[in-house]
Coordinates of N, CA and C in Angstrom, one line a residue:
Chain A
Q1166 N -58.0 -33.9 -43.7 CA -56.7 -33.8 -43.2 C -56.6 -32.6 -42.0
K1167 N -55.9 -32.6 -41.0 CA -55.8 -31.8 -40.0 C -55.0 -30.7 -40.7
E1168 N -54.9 -29.5 -40.1 CA -54.3 -28.3 -40.6 C -52.7 -28.6 -40.3
V1169 N -52.3 -29.0 -39.3 CA -50.7 -29.3 -39.1 C -50.6 -30.7 -38.5
E1170 N -49.7 -31.3 -39.2 CA -49.5 -32.7 -38.8 C -48.1 -32.9 -38.4
Q1171 N -47.9 -33.6 -37.3 CA -46.7 -33.9 -36.7 C -46.6 -35.4 -36.4
N1172 N -45.5 -36.2 -36.7 CA -45.4 -37.4 -36.2 C -45.4 -37.2 -34.5
S1173 N -46.2 -38.0 -33.9 CA -46.0 -37.7 -32.5 C -45.1 -38.5 -31.6
G1174 N -44.1 -39.3 -32.5 CA -42.8 -39.9 -31.9 C -43.3 -41.0 -30.8
P1175 N -42.7 -41.1 -29.8 CA -41.6 -40.3 -29.4 C -40.1 -40.4 -30.3
L1176 N -39.3 -39.3 -30.1 CA -38.1 -39.6 -30.7 C -37.0 -39.6 -29.7
S1177 N -36.0 -40.6 -29.9 CA -35.0 -40.6 -28.9 C -33.6 -40.6 -29.7
V1178 N -32.7 -39.7 -29.2 CA -31.4 -39.6 -29.9 C -30.4 -39.5 -29.0
P1179 N -29.3 -39.9 -29.2 CA -28.2 -39.9 -28.2 C -27.5 -38.6 -28.1
E1180 N -27.0 -38.1 -26.9 CA -26.3 -36.9 -26.7 C -25.5 -36.6 -27.9
G1181 N -25.3 -35.2 -28.4 CA -24.5 -35.0 -29.3 C -24.8 -35.5 -31.0
A1182 N -26.0 -36.0 -31.1 CA -26.6 -36.3 -32.5 C -27.5 -35.2 -33.0
I1183 N -27.9 -35.4 -34.2 CA -28.6 -34.5 -34.9 C -30.3 -35.0 -34.7
A1184 N -31.0 -34.1 -33.9 CA -32.4 -34.6 -33.9 C -33.3 -33.7 -34.9
S1185 N -34.2 -34.5 -35.8 CA -34.9 -34.0 -36.7 C -36.4 -34.1 -36.5
L1186 N -37.0 -33.0 -36.6 CA -38.5 -33.0 -36.4 C -39.3 -32.5 -37.4
N1187 N -40.3 -33.1 -37.9 CA -40.9 -32.7 -39.0 C -42.3 -32.3 -38.9
C1188 N -43.0 -31.5 -39.5 CA -44.3 -31.1 -39.7 C -44.7 -30.7 -41.2
T1189 N -45.9 -31.4 -41.3 CA -46.6 -31.0 -42.6 C -47.8 -30.3 -42.4
Y1190 N -48.3 -29.6 -43.4 CA -49.5 -28.7 -43.3 C -50.4 -28.7 -44.4
S1191 N -51.5 -28.4 -44.5 CA -52.4 -28.7 -45.5 C -53.0 -27.3 -46.2
D1192 N -52.7 -26.3 -45.6 CA -53.2 -24.8 -46.0 C -52.0 -24.4 -46.8
R1193 N -52.1 -24.3 -48.2 CA -50.9 -24.1 -49.0 C -50.7 -22.5 -48.8
G1194 N -51.6 -21.6 -48.3 CA -51.5 -20.3 -48.1 C -51.0 -19.9 -46.9
S1195 N -50.7 -20.6 -46.0 CA -50.1 -20.4 -44.9 C -48.7 -19.6 -44.9
Q1196 N -48.6 -18.7 -44.1 CA -47.3 -17.7 -44.3 C -46.4 -17.8 -43.2
S1197 N -46.7 -18.1 -42.1 CA -45.7 -18.0 -41.0 C -45.8 -19.2 -40.1
F1198 N -44.7 -19.5 -39.9 CA -44.5 -20.9 -39.3 C -43.5 -20.7 -37.9
F1199 N -43.7 -21.7 -37.0 CA -43.2 -21.4 -35.7 C -42.9 -22.8 -35.2
W1200 N -41.8 -22.9 -34.3 CA -41.5 -24.1 -33.6 C -41.4 -23.6 -32.1
Y1201 N -42.1 -24.3 -31.2 CA -42.2 -24.0 -29.6 C -41.6 -25.2 -28.9
R1202 N -40.9 -25.0 -28.0 CA -40.5 -26.1 -27.0 C -41.3 -26.0 -25.7
Q1203 N -41.7 -27.2 -25.4 CA -42.5 -27.3 -24.2 C -42.0 -28.4 -23.4
Y1204 N -41.2 -27.8 -22.2 CA -40.9 -28.9 -21.1 C -42.2 -29.2 -20.3
S1205 N -42.1 -30.6 -19.9 CA -43.4 -31.1 -19.0 C -43.8 -30.4 -17.8
G1206 N -45.1 -29.9 -17.9 CA -45.8 -29.1 -17.0 C -45.7 -27.5 -17.1
K1207 N -44.7 -27.2 -18.4 CA -44.6 -25.9 -18.4 C -45.2 -25.4 -19.7
S1208 N -45.3 -23.9 -19.9 CA -46.1 -23.3 -21.2 C -44.7 -23.6 -22.3
P1209 N -45.4 -23.1 -23.5 CA -44.6 -23.3 -24.7 C -43.7 -22.1 -24.7
E1210 N -42.6 -22.3 -25.2 CA -41.6 -21.3 -25.4 C -41.1 -21.3 -26.7
L1211 N -41.1 -20.1 -27.4 CA -40.8 -19.9 -28.9 C -39.4 -20.3 -29.0
I1212 N -39.0 -21.1 -30.1 CA -37.6 -21.1 -30.3 C -37.2 -20.7 -31.6
M1213 N -38.1 -20.7 -32.6 CA -37.7 -20.5 -34.1 C -38.9 -20.0 -34.5
S1214 N -38.7 -18.9 -35.6 CA -39.9 -18.6 -36.5 C -39.3 -18.7 -38.0
I1215 N -40.1 -18.9 -38.9 CA -39.7 -18.9 -40.2 C -40.8 -18.5 -41.2
Y1216 N -40.5 -17.6 -42.1 CA -41.4 -17.0 -43.0 C -41.3 -17.2 -44.3
S1217 N -40.0 -17.5 -44.9 CA -39.7 -17.8 -46.4 C -39.1 -19.2 -46.5
N1218 N -39.1 -19.7 -47.8 CA -38.4 -20.9 -48.0 C -37.0 -20.7 -47.8
G1219 N -36.5 -22.0 -47.4 CA -35.2 -22.1 -47.2 C -34.8 -22.4 -45.7
D1220 N -33.7 -22.2 -45.3 CA -33.2 -22.5 -44.1 C -33.1 -21.5 -43.1
K1221 N -33.2 -21.4 -41.7 CA -33.1 -20.3 -40.9 C -32.3 -20.7 -39.9
E1222 N -31.1 -20.3 -39.5 CA -30.2 -21.0 -38.5 C -30.1 -20.0 -37.3
D1223 N -30.2 -20.5 -36.0 CA -30.1 -19.9 -34.7 C -29.4 -20.9 -33.7
G1224 N -27.9 -20.5 -33.7 CA -27.2 -21.5 -32.7 C -27.2 -22.9 -33.2
R1225 N -27.7 -23.9 -32.3 CA -27.7 -25.3 -32.7 C -29.1 -25.6 -33.4
F1226 N -29.9 -24.7 -33.7 CA -31.3 -25.0 -34.1 C -31.3 -24.3 -35.7
T1227 N -31.9 -25.2 -36.6 CA -32.2 -24.7 -38.0 C -33.3 -25.2 -38.4
A1228 N -34.2 -24.0 -38.7 CA -35.7 -24.3 -39.2 C -35.6 -24.3 -40.7
Q1229 N -36.2 -25.3 -41.3 CA -36.2 -25.4 -42.9 C -37.7 -25.3 -43.3
L1230 N -37.9 -24.5 -44.3 CA -39.5 -24.3 -44.8 C -39.3 -24.7 -46.2
N1231 N -40.3 -25.3 -46.8 CA -40.4 -25.8 -48.2 C -42.0 -25.7 -48.3
K1232 N -42.2 -24.4 -48.9 CA -43.7 -24.2 -49.3 C -44.4 -25.1 -50.3
A1233 N -43.5 -25.4 -51.2 CA -43.9 -26.3 -52.4 C -44.4 -27.7 -51.9
S1234 N -43.6 -28.1 -51.2 CA -44.0 -29.5 -50.4 C -44.7 -29.5 -49.3
Q1235 N -45.0 -28.3 -48.7 CA -45.8 -28.1 -47.4 C -45.3 -28.7 -46.2
Y1236 N -43.9 -28.4 -46.1 CA -43.3 -29.1 -44.7 C -42.5 -27.9 -44.0
V1237 N -42.4 -28.1 -42.8 CA -41.3 -27.3 -42.1 C -40.7 -28.2 -41.2
S1238 N -39.4 -28.0 -41.0 CA -38.9 -29.0 -40.0 C -37.6 -28.3 -39.2
L1239 N -37.5 -28.9 -38.1 CA -36.4 -28.4 -37.1 C -35.5 -29.3 -37.1
L1240 N -34.2 -28.8 -37.2 CA -32.9 -29.7 -36.7 C -32.3 -29.1 -35.4
I1241 N -32.0 -30.1 -34.6 CA -31.2 -29.9 -33.5 C -29.9 -30.3 -33.7
R1242 N -28.9 -29.6 -33.7 CA -27.4 -30.3 -33.9 C -27.1 -30.3 -32.2
D1243 N -26.0 -31.3 -32.3 CA -25.3 -31.5 -30.9 C -26.3 -31.4 -29.8
S1244 N -27.2 -32.3 -30.0 CA -28.4 -32.5 -29.0 C -27.9 -32.6 -27.6
Q1245 N -28.5 -32.0 -26.7 CA -28.2 -32.2 -25.2 C -29.3 -32.7 -24.6
P1246 N -29.0 -33.3 -23.3 CA -30.1 -33.9 -22.7 C -31.3 -32.7 -22.1
S1247 N -30.6 -31.3 -22.0 CA -31.5 -30.3 -21.7 C -32.7 -30.0 -22.9
D1248 N -32.2 -30.6 -24.1 CA -33.4 -30.5 -25.2 C -34.3 -31.4 -25.2
S1249 N -34.4 -32.2 -24.2 CA -35.5 -33.2 -24.2 C -36.7 -32.4 -23.6
A1250 N -37.8 -32.4 -24.5 CA -38.9 -31.8 -24.3 C -39.9 -32.1 -25.4
T1251 N -41.3 -31.7 -25.4 CA -42.0 -31.7 -26.5 C -41.9 -30.5 -27.6
Y1252 N -41.8 -30.8 -28.7 CA -41.7 -29.6 -29.8 C -43.0 -29.6 -30.5
L1253 N -43.5 -28.4 -30.6 CA -44.7 -28.2 -31.3 C -44.6 -27.2 -32.5
C1254 N -45.1 -27.8 -33.6 CA -45.0 -26.9 -34.7 C -46.3 -26.0 -34.9
A1255 N -46.2 -24.8 -35.2 CA -47.5 -23.9 -35.4 C -47.4 -23.0 -36.6
L1256 N -48.4 -22.6 -37.1 CA -48.7 -21.7 -38.3 C -49.7 -20.7 -38.2
T1257 N -49.8 -19.8 -38.8 CA -50.9 -19.0 -39.2 C -51.5 -19.3 -40.5
P1258 N -52.7 -19.7 -40.6 CA -53.4 -20.0 -41.8 C -53.6 -18.9 -42.6
Q1259 N -54.1 -19.2 -43.9 CA -54.4 -18.1 -44.8 C -55.8 -17.5 -44.4
G1260 N -55.9 -16.4 -44.9 CA -57.1 -15.8 -44.6 C -57.2 -14.2 -43.7
G1261 N -55.9 -13.9 -43.3 CA -55.9 -12.6 -42.7 C -56.0 -12.9 -41.2
S1262 N -56.5 -13.8 -40.8 CA -56.7 -13.9 -39.3 C -55.3 -14.2 -38.6
E1263 N -55.3 -13.5 -37.4 CA -54.0 -13.9 -36.8 C -53.9 -15.4 -35.7
K1264 N -55.0 -16.1 -36.0 CA -54.9 -17.2 -35.0 C -53.9 -18.2 -35.5
L1265 N -53.5 -19.0 -34.4 CA -52.2 -19.7 -34.5 C -52.7 -21.1 -34.3
V1266 N -52.3 -22.0 -35.4 CA -52.8 -23.5 -35.3 C -51.6 -24.3 -34.7
F1267 N -51.7 -25.2 -34.1 CA -50.6 -25.9 -33.4 C -50.7 -27.5 -33.9
G1268 N -49.8 -28.2 -34.2 CA -49.6 -29.6 -34.3 C -49.6 -30.2 -32.9
K1269 N -49.8 -31.4 -32.9 CA -49.8 -32.2 -31.6 C -48.5 -32.4 -30.9
G1270 N -47.5 -32.0 -31.5 CA -46.2 -32.1 -31.0 C -45.4 -33.3 -31.0
M1271 N -44.2 -33.3 -30.9 CA -43.4 -34.3 -30.8 C -42.5 -34.5 -29.6
K1272 N -42.6 -35.6 -28.9 CA -41.8 -35.5 -27.6 C -40.3 -36.2 -28.0
L1273 N -39.2 -35.3 -27.6 CA -38.0 -35.6 -28.0 C -37.2 -36.0 -26.6
T1274 N -36.5 -37.2 -26.5 CA -35.6 -37.5 -25.4 C -34.0 -37.5 -25.9
V1275 N -33.1 -36.9 -25.4 CA -32.0 -36.9 -25.6 C -31.4 -37.7 -24.5
N1276 N -30.6 -39.0 -24.9 CA -30.0 -39.7 -23.8 C -28.5 -39.5 -23.6
P1277 N -28.2 -39.2 -22.5 CA -26.7 -39.0 -22.1 C -25.8 -40.1 -22.4
Chain B
D42 N -40.9 -6.1 -15.8 CA -40.5 -7.0 -16.8 C -41.6 -7.1 -17.7
G43 N -41.7 -7.2 -19.2 CA -42.7 -7.4 -20.0 C -43.0 -8.7 -20.1
G44 N -44.3 -9.1 -20.2 CA -44.7 -10.4 -20.3 C -46.3 -10.7 -20.0
I45 N -46.5 -12.0 -20.0 CA -47.9 -12.3 -19.9 C -48.1 -13.0 -18.7
T46 N -49.2 -12.6 -17.8 CA -49.4 -13.2 -16.5 C -50.6 -13.8 -16.5
Q47 N -50.7 -15.2 -16.0 CA -51.9 -15.9 -15.9 C -52.2 -16.3 -14.5
S48 N -53.3 -16.1 -13.9 CA -53.5 -16.5 -12.6 C -55.1 -17.1 -12.4
P49 N -55.2 -17.9 -11.4 CA -54.2 -18.6 -10.6 C -53.3 -19.6 -11.5
K50 N -52.4 -20.2 -10.9 CA -51.7 -21.2 -11.3 C -52.3 -22.5 -11.3
Y51 N -53.0 -22.8 -10.3 CA -53.7 -24.0 -10.0 C -55.2 -23.4 -9.6
L52 N -56.2 -24.3 -10.2 CA -57.7 -23.7 -9.7 C -58.5 -25.1 -9.7
F53 N -59.2 -25.2 -8.7 CA -60.1 -26.4 -8.6 C -61.5 -25.7 -8.7
R54 N -62.3 -26.5 -9.4 CA -63.8 -26.2 -9.5 C -64.8 -27.2 -9.3
K55 N -65.8 -26.8 -8.5 CA -66.9 -27.9 -8.2 C -67.6 -28.0 -9.5
E56 N -68.4 -29.1 -9.5 CA -69.3 -29.5 -10.4 C -70.2 -28.4 -10.6
G57 N -70.7 -27.7 -11.7 CA -71.7 -26.9 -12.0 C -71.4 -25.2 -11.5
Q58 N -70.1 -25.1 -11.3 CA -69.6 -23.8 -11.0 C -68.9 -23.3 -12.2
N59 N -69.2 -21.9 -12.2 CA -68.3 -21.3 -13.2 C -67.0 -20.6 -12.8
V60 N -66.0 -20.7 -13.5 CA -64.8 -20.1 -12.9 C -64.1 -19.2 -13.9
T61 N -63.4 -18.2 -13.5 CA -62.8 -17.1 -14.6 C -61.2 -17.2 -14.3
L62 N -60.7 -17.5 -15.4 CA -59.1 -17.5 -15.5 C -58.6 -16.0 -15.9
S63 N -57.6 -15.8 -15.2 CA -57.1 -14.2 -15.7 C -55.8 -14.4 -16.6
C64 N -55.8 -13.3 -17.5 CA -54.6 -13.2 -18.5 C -54.4 -11.6 -18.6
E65 N -53.3 -11.2 -18.2 CA -52.9 -9.9 -18.5 C -51.5 -10.0 -19.0
Q66 N -51.5 -8.8 -20.1 CA -50.1 -8.7 -20.6 C -49.7 -7.1 -20.7
N67 N -48.5 -7.1 -20.5 CA -48.0 -5.4 -20.7 C -47.0 -5.5 -21.9
L68 N -47.1 -6.3 -23.0 CA -46.3 -6.1 -24.1 C -47.0 -5.2 -25.3
N69 N -48.0 -4.6 -24.9 CA -48.7 -3.7 -25.7 C -49.1 -4.6 -27.1
H70 N -49.6 -5.9 -27.0 CA -50.0 -6.6 -28.1 C -51.5 -6.3 -28.3
D71 N -51.6 -6.3 -29.7 CA -53.2 -6.4 -30.0 C -53.9 -7.6 -29.9
A72 N -53.2 -8.8 -30.3 CA -53.8 -10.0 -30.3 C -53.6 -11.0 -29.0
M73 N -54.7 -11.5 -28.6 CA -54.5 -12.3 -27.5 C -55.3 -13.7 -27.7
Y74 N -54.9 -14.7 -27.1 CA -55.4 -16.1 -27.4 C -55.7 -17.0 -26.2
W75 N -56.6 -17.9 -26.3 CA -56.8 -19.0 -25.2 C -56.7 -20.3 -25.8
Y76 N -55.8 -21.1 -25.3 CA -55.8 -22.5 -25.7 C -56.0 -23.4 -24.5
R77 N -56.5 -24.6 -24.9 CA -56.6 -25.7 -24.0 C -55.8 -26.8 -24.5
Q78 N -54.9 -27.4 -23.3 CA -54.1 -28.5 -23.6 C -54.4 -29.7 -22.6
D79 N -54.7 -30.9 -23.3 CA -55.1 -32.1 -22.6 C -53.8 -32.9 -22.6
P80 N -53.6 -33.9 -21.7 CA -52.4 -34.5 -21.4 C -52.0 -35.2 -22.7
G81 N -50.8 -35.1 -23.1 CA -50.4 -35.7 -24.5 C -50.9 -35.3 -25.8
Q82 N -51.5 -34.2 -25.6 CA -52.1 -33.4 -26.7 C -51.4 -32.2 -27.1
G83 N -51.8 -31.7 -28.4 CA -51.2 -30.3 -28.6 C -52.3 -29.2 -28.2
L84 N -52.1 -27.9 -28.6 CA -53.0 -27.0 -28.1 C -54.3 -26.7 -29.1
R85 N -55.3 -26.6 -28.5 CA -56.5 -26.3 -29.1 C -57.0 -25.2 -29.1
L86 N -57.5 -24.3 -29.8 CA -57.7 -22.7 -29.8 C -59.2 -22.6 -29.3
I87 N -59.4 -21.9 -28.1 CA -60.9 -21.8 -27.7 C -61.3 -20.5 -28.2
Y88 N -60.7 -19.4 -27.9 CA -61.1 -18.1 -28.4 C -59.7 -17.1 -28.8
Y89 N -60.0 -16.2 -29.5 CA -58.9 -15.3 -29.7 C -59.6 -13.9 -30.1
S90 N -58.5 -13.0 -29.8 CA -59.0 -11.5 -30.1 C -57.9 -10.9 -30.7
Q91 N -58.3 -10.1 -31.8 CA -57.3 -9.4 -32.5 C -57.4 -7.9 -32.2
I92 N -58.6 -7.5 -31.5 CA -58.6 -5.9 -31.1 C -59.4 -6.1 -30.0
V93 N -59.4 -4.8 -29.1 CA -60.3 -4.6 -28.2 C -61.7 -4.4 -28.5
N94 N -62.5 -5.2 -27.8 CA -64.1 -5.3 -27.9 C -64.3 -6.2 -29.0
D95 N -63.6 -6.9 -29.4 CA -63.8 -8.1 -30.6 C -63.0 -9.3 -30.2
F96 N -63.7 -10.3 -30.4 CA -63.2 -11.6 -30.4 C -63.8 -12.7 -31.3
Q97 N -63.3 -13.8 -31.5 CA -63.9 -15.0 -32.4 C -63.7 -16.3 -31.7
K98 N -64.5 -17.2 -32.1 CA -64.4 -18.4 -31.6 C -63.3 -19.2 -32.2
G99 N -62.6 -20.0 -31.4 CA -61.8 -20.9 -32.0 C -62.4 -22.4 -32.4
D100 N -61.7 -23.4 -32.0 CA -62.2 -24.8 -32.6 C -63.0 -25.3 -31.5
I101 N -62.8 -24.9 -30.3 CA -63.7 -25.6 -29.1 C -64.1 -24.6 -28.1
A102 N -65.0 -23.6 -28.7 CA -65.5 -22.5 -27.9 C -66.6 -23.1 -27.0
E103 N -67.3 -24.0 -27.4 CA -68.5 -24.3 -26.6 C -68.2 -24.8 -25.1
G104 N -69.1 -24.0 -24.1 CA -68.7 -24.0 -22.7 C -67.9 -23.1 -22.2
Y105 N -67.3 -22.1 -23.0 CA -66.4 -21.2 -22.7 C -66.9 -19.7 -23.1
S106 N -66.6 -18.6 -22.2 CA -66.8 -17.3 -22.8 C -65.6 -16.3 -22.5
V107 N -65.4 -15.3 -23.3 CA -64.4 -14.4 -23.0 C -65.0 -12.8 -23.1
S108 N -64.1 -12.0 -22.6 CA -64.3 -10.5 -22.9 C -63.0 -9.8 -23.2
R109 N -63.1 -8.9 -23.8 CA -61.6 -8.1 -24.1 C -62.2 -6.4 -24.1
E110 N -62.3 -6.1 -22.8 CA -62.7 -4.6 -22.6 C -61.5 -3.7 -22.6
K111 N -60.3 -4.3 -22.1 CA -59.1 -3.6 -22.3 C -57.9 -4.4 -23.0
K112 N -57.1 -3.7 -23.7 CA -56.1 -4.5 -24.6 C -55.3 -5.1 -23.8
E113 N -55.0 -4.9 -22.4 CA -54.0 -5.8 -21.6 C -54.7 -6.8 -21.0
S114 N -56.1 -7.1 -21.1 CA -56.5 -8.1 -20.3 C -57.6 -9.0 -21.3
F115 N -57.6 -10.3 -20.8 CA -58.4 -11.2 -21.8 C -58.9 -12.4 -20.9
P116 N -59.8 -12.2 -20.1 CA -60.1 -13.4 -19.0 C -61.1 -14.5 -19.9
L117 N -60.8 -15.5 -19.4 CA -61.7 -16.7 -20.0 C -62.6 -17.2 -18.8
T118 N -63.8 -17.3 -19.1 CA -64.7 -18.0 -18.1 C -65.2 -19.5 -18.6
V119 N -64.8 -20.3 -17.6 CA -65.1 -21.7 -17.9 C -66.7 -21.8 -17.3
T120 N -67.7 -22.2 -18.1 CA -69.1 -22.1 -17.5 C -69.3 -23.8 -17.2
S121 N -70.3 -23.8 -16.5 CA -70.9 -25.1 -16.1 C -71.2 -26.0 -17.2
A122 N -71.4 -25.4 -18.4 CA -71.9 -26.0 -19.6 C -70.7 -26.9 -20.4
Q123 N -69.4 -26.5 -19.8 CA -68.2 -27.3 -20.2 C -68.2 -28.6 -19.4
K124 N -68.4 -29.6 -20.3 CA -68.6 -30.8 -19.3 C -67.4 -31.5 -19.0
N125 N -66.2 -31.2 -19.5 CA -65.1 -31.8 -19.3 C -63.7 -30.6 -19.1
P126 N -63.9 -29.8 -18.2 CA -63.2 -28.7 -18.1 C -61.7 -29.0 -17.6
T127 N -61.4 -30.2 -17.1 CA -60.2 -30.5 -16.4 C -59.0 -30.4 -17.4
A128 N -58.1 -29.5 -17.4 CA -57.1 -29.2 -18.5 C -56.1 -28.1 -18.0
F129 N -55.2 -27.9 -19.0 CA -54.2 -27.1 -18.9 C -54.5 -26.0 -19.7
Y130 N -54.7 -24.5 -19.4 CA -55.2 -23.5 -20.0 C -54.0 -22.6 -20.3
L131 N -53.9 -22.3 -21.6 CA -52.8 -21.3 -21.9 C -53.1 -20.1 -22.6
C132 N -52.7 -18.8 -21.9 CA -52.9 -17.7 -22.9 C -51.8 -17.2 -23.4
A133 N -52.0 -16.6 -24.6 CA -51.0 -16.2 -25.5 C -51.3 -14.7 -25.9
S134 N -50.3 -13.9 -26.5 CA -50.5 -12.6 -27.1 C -49.3 -12.6 -28.3
S135 N -49.8 -11.8 -29.1 CA -48.8 -11.5 -30.4 C -49.2 -10.0 -30.6
D136 N -48.3 -9.3 -31.4 CA -48.7 -8.1 -31.7 C -49.6 -7.8 -33.0
G137 N -49.9 -9.1 -33.4 CA -51.2 -9.2 -34.5 C -50.7 -8.7 -35.8
Q138 N -49.5 -8.3 -36.3 CA -49.0 -7.8 -37.3 C -48.6 -8.9 -38.3
G139 N -49.4 -9.4 -39.0 CA -49.0 -10.3 -40.2 C -48.4 -11.4 -39.7
G140 N -49.0 -12.1 -38.8 CA -48.5 -13.8 -38.4 C -47.4 -13.6 -37.7
T141 N -47.2 -12.8 -36.8 CA -45.9 -12.5 -36.0 C -46.0 -13.6 -34.7
E142 N -44.8 -13.6 -34.1 CA -44.7 -14.4 -33.0 C -45.6 -14.4 -31.8
A143 N -46.0 -15.4 -31.1 CA -46.9 -15.4 -30.1 C -46.2 -15.8 -28.8
F144 N -46.4 -15.1 -27.8 CA -45.7 -15.6 -26.6 C -46.6 -16.2 -25.4
F145 N -46.4 -17.0 -24.5 CA -47.3 -17.6 -23.7 C -47.1 -17.2 -22.1
G146 N -48.2 -17.0 -21.4 CA -48.1 -17.1 -20.0 C -47.8 -18.5 -19.4
Q147 N -47.8 -18.7 -18.3 CA -47.1 -19.8 -17.5 C -48.3 -20.8 -17.4
G148 N -49.6 -20.6 -17.8 CA -50.6 -21.4 -17.8 C -51.5 -21.5 -16.4
T149 N -52.6 -22.1 -16.6 CA -53.5 -22.2 -15.4 C -53.9 -23.8 -15.4
R150 N -53.7 -24.5 -14.5 CA -54.2 -25.9 -14.5 C -55.4 -26.2 -13.8
L151 N -56.4 -26.3 -14.5 CA -57.9 -26.5 -13.8 C -58.2 -27.8 -13.6
T152 N -58.7 -28.2 -12.5 CA -59.2 -29.4 -12.0 C -60.6 -29.3 -11.4
V153 N -61.5 -30.2 -11.9 CA -62.9 -30.5 -11.5 C -62.8 -31.5 -10.2
V154 N -63.4 -30.8 -9.2 CA -63.3 -31.7 -8.0 C -64.9 -32.1 -7.8

């Protein structure tokens, strides 16, 4: 099993809808979790980090972490066409190393 | 402005040639990383360094080499041993303290001609 699994999609939602992106991971000891947004041809941009169980909200974005079930999700409320991008889930695995492991990403399209 | 600078933005390599990609950061970060991204794929870790003069192989280190002589700099050399080097290369850094956030440079697109 890969360390970080994302449904590669693509996911298409209408403008104004809620987009839900999910990620599961295999290393139960993983401590830190991140969501990056990557526009086509550009480098990834950090949009959310979450370190403890529960929800973390930042504007239209909510990250949810459930360590018992080993999943992390990102909700985008009131989706806008400018949210159309690939969303990458990442984590730091157990073991004290600072390396960052990424999922393959989910392409989101928000239709006007 | 603080940030991570990668150069060049585009690079063309002939068969059998070594090329070096530059990555410089002025964020005073301890940890630096190199990733490779192929079309439609996620990021795969090539090398990472948590401290000056030390670095570790990632998942796909074969055909690549790095150095970390200064805290600010983490150059990546793509050697002739790397058989399929055409890809988008991304450098990142973090402060290296307990799984903190990593930030990326703008990337270098390498093409073999």
